[in-house]
Structure formats: C-alpha cells, structure tokens
Amino acid sequence: MSYPKLIANKKKLLHNVTTMKKKMTDAGLKTLAGVTKGFSAYPEVAEIFVEGGVDYIADSRVLNLKKLKDLPKKKWLLRIPMMSELEDVLEYADISQHSEYKVLEKLNELAGEKGVTHDIILMVDLGDLREGYFYEDDFFANVEKVLKLENLNFIGIGVNLTCYGAVIPTPEVLGRLDDYKNEIKERFDHDLEIISGGNSSTVYLVGEEDLGSINNLRLGEALLLGTESAYGQNLEYMEQGTWRMEAEIVELKEKPSVPTAKELGRDAFGRIPVFEDRGIRKRAIIGIGKQDVDIEDIKPVDEGIIILGSSSDHTILDITDAKNELEVGDIIPFNVNYGAMLKLSTSPYVTVEVEED
Ligand SMILES: *Cc1c(COP(=O)(O)O)cnc(C)c1O
C-alpha cells in the first residue's frame, strides 16, 4: 500500500452521520444533505454517508457528483453553476442552487431540449455577502420569472452563512427565511418543499433554538470532523479524530538546526527562512510536501514531534523528542483539519482509504 495516505475511520464517521441525522429529526428537521467536497467525493467514503442515513448527497463541483452518480440518493449541486457546465448539471445533479436568472433561463432551455425537468433552490443572502439575492425586491421579481420556466421546479430556498462574511446564524438572522417562504406563498400561492438553513455553522442551534420553517441543513465539516463552525467548537455528541494522515520517513539523520553556509538566500518558494538554533537534532524527512498539504493544517499525533518546514515534495520533522524510536520506512501519523483533508484528497499523490474500526 502506498503512502502518503488520508484515512477515514468508518466507525466514527458512521456514528457522526447517524447521530446528526437523529438529532436533526428530533429537532423537527426533515432532511440532511451530506456534503462530500471535503474529501473530494471519494465514493467509498460517500457510501458511509448513505449508510448513515443522509437524504441527499451534496457537492460544490459537478465533477464530484459525477463520481457519485451510482449512489442511490438525489444529488445536490451546491455551487451556483457556471453557464458552461449546465449540460453536466442536468446530467449529474437532481437539484441545483441558483442566484442568476440568466443561468436559470439557459438551464430551462437545455432541460427542454433534453426532455427533462430539474429541481432548483434559490439562494438568499442574509448578510454573509457570498452567493444569493440580497435585496428582497430583486428576489421576488426573480421568483415571478422563475415560476414561469416550465422545465424547472422551484422547490426551495436556502442560505449560506459564516463563509465569506463570518455572519453567525442566529434565530433572528435565520428568521428571515420564514418571511421569504410566507411571502412566496402569499404572493404566488407557491409551496416550498425545502427551506435549507445553512452549513455546519447552523448546527449549534439544532435542538437548542426554534428554527422556524427550516427543514434542511447541508453538512460537511460537522459530519466529517465532529466540529461546528460558528464558534469552532467540538460537538460533544460527535466523534472527533475521524480522519488522519500518514506519511513515510525517507531520510533520518542527525543534523544541525541552522544551515551551515555563511551566505543564505531564499528557500524554494522565494521566502527568507528563519531558524532557531537548538543544536544538533535528530531529523526525519517524510515523503509529502506543499503540493499535497499545508503544514499549518496537520499536527503530529505524537506531540514530541515538531514540523520544521516543507518544500514541494518534502516535509522535515524534528523527531529528537519523539515517543518511539523511529527509523527509515516508519510511518508517522498526523491529525488533520478541514483544509488538510481538502488538499490531501485532491492530490493524486495521496491514497484515500477507509478503515473499518
Ligand atoms: C461547502 C458548503 C456547505 C457545507 O459546509 P460545511 O461547513 O462543511 O458544513 C454547505 N453549503 C454550501 C453552499 C457549501 O458550499
């Protein structure tokens, strides 16, 4: 088996998905969309989402949904689509999120040519200033036009928060979704099936506050890492440490901790490095680099190991105070955050694996 590896623990992940699904159900939330982009939609991992009871499989990228086309759940496209990918949206997504009429008009036309209908969710911007209709007038004017597009079903509204503007979802902020929903009913006599109340930053409210008409959440981080993203806290009912990275030692030698030449230039990325003189240290190089992961996003499981730095393909560790005696060929495990998972799973040089227990 080749290294480096990104490893998912099935038992913990399954616990997280089933626990969250139950918690949402108990709180009156009807559906959970499991977001697969954090692990680049590896099918083996996405299957755990299905086994755990997610209602939809959601991803930002159409290519990721394509990888999962055989999973027996509806596919939901999270990133508002590019005009240039609409054929694929119809092919690989059952539902997609939108905020541009020009795109919807084209999608409707293509759906007509293909002889299919497609479900859409309109995004409203409640202040985070990423995607969505910001002004109510603009939103309702578009709803009126969208309802006339005969090949598209307007099934829901959604919001995304704490992504760009770091807006915290509070019951007050989210309450505007109720207003939107009610006004759509009043003005157009149109019922919505999905009121999607956000991502892992909304999780802290589930079971704690009345979420009004919200009946769906789209969750990645909370399921994958057991954390919520409004305040960055661990969710005590979920498992953390669901994922780890493993890399292999390719060189192990004692060396000084400060470069020995008189004249120092720039490192491989044009930066002037700074060194702390800790004397002669035992150092290990592992076979992974900046192309695969940022060292700020990984943490050795053995707290005695220090990450000194990395270049494209090498990462240098100080293992002088490591708990175990290490040698070339040994495997070093690391804890990872969301950013690390995202990059590691994207790198074709990293093997993604599922361990049962
Ligand atoms: C990524 C994404 C999510 C999931 O976010 P998490 O914080 O990982 O739960 C939900 N909705 C949209 C629109 C996204 O882009």
XYZ file of C-alpha atoms in Angstrom, residues 90-289:
200
model
C -28.688 18.350 -15.831
C -26.842 15.069 -16.285
C -25.379 14.634 -12.786
C -27.406 16.791 -10.385
C -31.070 16.388 -9.424
C -31.129 19.707 -7.565
C -29.009 22.827 -8.003
C -28.686 26.163 -6.188
C -29.075 29.451 -8.047
C -28.932 33.223 -7.887
C -28.819 34.308 -11.551
C -31.852 34.416 -13.838
C -29.683 34.348 -16.964
C -28.346 30.937 -15.883
C -31.811 29.641 -14.988
C -33.201 30.683 -18.367
C -30.451 28.757 -20.126
C -30.886 25.755 -17.799
C -34.605 25.729 -18.566
C -33.934 25.826 -22.289
C -31.411 22.942 -22.104
C -33.777 20.896 -19.912
C -36.472 21.397 -22.538
C -34.166 20.166 -25.302
C -33.279 17.134 -23.218
C -36.894 16.485 -22.291
C -36.249 16.536 -18.530
C -37.255 18.647 -15.547
C -34.810 19.825 -12.902
C -35.284 20.968 -9.291
C -33.863 24.314 -8.213
C -33.240 26.140 -4.959
C -32.918 29.918 -4.929
C -30.274 31.292 -2.583
C -30.908 34.333 -0.428
C -28.046 36.341 1.053
C -28.781 37.164 4.691
C -25.662 39.267 5.071
C -22.683 36.960 4.584
C -22.145 38.511 1.132
C -21.294 35.381 -0.769
C -23.962 33.941 -3.089
C -27.664 34.773 -3.131
C -30.244 37.503 -3.700
C -29.504 40.304 -1.261
C -32.445 42.658 -1.926
C -35.988 41.385 -1.378
C -37.422 43.255 -4.388
C -34.859 41.670 -6.639
C -35.568 38.252 -5.158
C -39.348 38.386 -5.617
C -39.066 39.815 -9.137
C -36.923 36.799 -9.983
C -39.261 34.332 -8.279
C -42.047 35.609 -10.509
C -39.967 34.943 -13.632
C -38.603 31.601 -12.392
C -42.092 30.239 -11.754
C -42.784 30.653 -15.476
C -39.857 28.435 -16.516
C -41.729 25.278 -17.429
C -38.851 22.767 -17.167
C -37.619 23.873 -13.757
C -39.303 23.113 -10.412
C -38.729 25.847 -7.841
C -38.619 23.571 -4.776
C -36.834 25.595 -2.145
C -34.832 28.470 -0.746
C -31.507 28.320 1.032
C -28.947 30.421 2.816
C -25.218 30.129 3.293
C -23.559 31.844 6.243
C -20.191 32.079 8.011
C -18.279 31.513 4.792
C -17.169 34.897 3.490
C -18.611 37.474 5.851
C -18.360 35.317 9.012
C -22.019 36.109 9.831
C -23.202 33.853 12.696
C -26.566 32.188 12.058
C -28.805 33.329 14.902
C -32.548 32.628 15.145
C -33.060 36.287 14.261
C -30.962 36.149 11.073
C -32.462 32.805 10.019
C -35.989 34.018 10.765
C -35.916 35.936 7.508
C -36.223 32.589 5.702
C -39.700 32.270 7.244
C -40.604 35.675 5.870
C -39.383 34.745 2.407
C -41.258 31.445 2.493
C -44.501 33.043 3.689
C -44.346 35.839 1.169
C -43.805 33.362 -1.692
C -46.954 31.565 -0.545
C -48.949 34.775 -0.268
C -47.833 36.407 -3.483
C -47.583 33.387 -5.786
C -49.576 30.698 -3.952
C -46.460 28.522 -4.236
C -45.379 25.989 -1.587
C -41.741 25.197 -0.981
C -40.538 21.738 -0.047
C -37.035 22.684 1.140
C -36.019 25.511 3.462
C -32.274 24.992 3.756
C -30.819 26.713 6.813
C -27.125 26.554 6.066
C -23.996 24.554 6.791
C -22.030 23.407 9.853
C -22.280 26.886 11.358
C -26.026 26.364 11.980
C -25.519 23.077 13.846
C -25.049 24.699 17.259
C -28.729 25.760 17.154
C -30.143 22.298 16.432
C -32.137 21.078 19.414
C -31.398 24.357 21.247
C -33.450 27.002 19.441
C -36.638 27.098 17.389
C -35.545 27.032 13.764
C -38.918 28.103 12.358
C -39.650 26.651 8.955
C -36.083 25.476 8.300
C -36.304 21.782 7.436
C -32.896 21.008 5.921
C -29.172 21.525 6.573
C -26.229 20.898 4.245
C -23.407 19.498 6.353
C -19.799 18.651 5.631
C -17.474 19.638 8.451
C -19.810 18.643 11.314
C -20.132 15.113 9.944
C -16.510 14.752 8.906
C -14.742 16.246 11.906
C -17.391 16.475 14.637
C -16.996 20.251 14.931
C -19.343 23.192 14.375
C -18.124 26.231 12.507
C -19.951 29.210 14.075
C -17.685 29.178 17.138
C -15.230 26.420 16.146
C -16.228 24.109 18.995
C -16.159 20.330 19.232
C -19.683 18.859 19.232
C -19.683 16.738 22.357
C -22.151 14.211 20.936
C -19.945 13.613 17.875
C -16.602 11.870 17.311
C -13.534 13.932 16.509
C -10.333 12.422 15.118
C -12.326 10.782 12.329
C -9.504 11.271 9.838
C -5.744 11.037 9.918
C -2.857 11.407 7.533
C 0.057 9.008 7.418
C 3.422 9.656 5.760
C 6.615 7.632 5.453
C 10.137 8.508 6.598
C 12.545 8.630 3.661
C 15.618 10.013 5.487
C 16.591 10.089 9.153
C 19.806 11.780 10.278
C 21.303 13.957 12.972
C 21.943 17.439 11.646
C 22.464 20.957 12.972
C 19.300 23.016 13.267
C 20.724 26.058 11.455
C 22.035 25.903 7.858
C 25.834 25.825 7.839
C 26.779 28.131 4.935
C 27.898 31.751 5.520
C 25.541 33.155 2.956
C 21.811 32.313 2.882
C 19.411 33.194 0.060
C 15.786 32.297 -0.384
C 14.006 28.969 0.012
C 12.294 27.037 -2.792
C 9.306 29.405 -2.578
C 11.279 32.655 -2.594
C 10.969 33.288 1.140
C 13.761 34.144 3.552
C 13.634 31.434 6.210
C 14.224 31.892 9.938
C 15.912 29.204 12.065
C 16.023 28.572 15.775
C 19.366 27.142 16.964
C 18.555 24.066 19.038
C 21.915 22.376 18.439
C 22.315 19.016 16.746
C 18.891 17.363 16.341
C 17.524 14.090 15.024
C 15.599 14.940 11.881
C 13.329 12.938 9.616
C 12.146 13.744 6.116
C 8.746 12.368 5.124
C 7.524 11.895 1.567
C 4.842 14.564 1.359
C 5.045 18.276 0.565
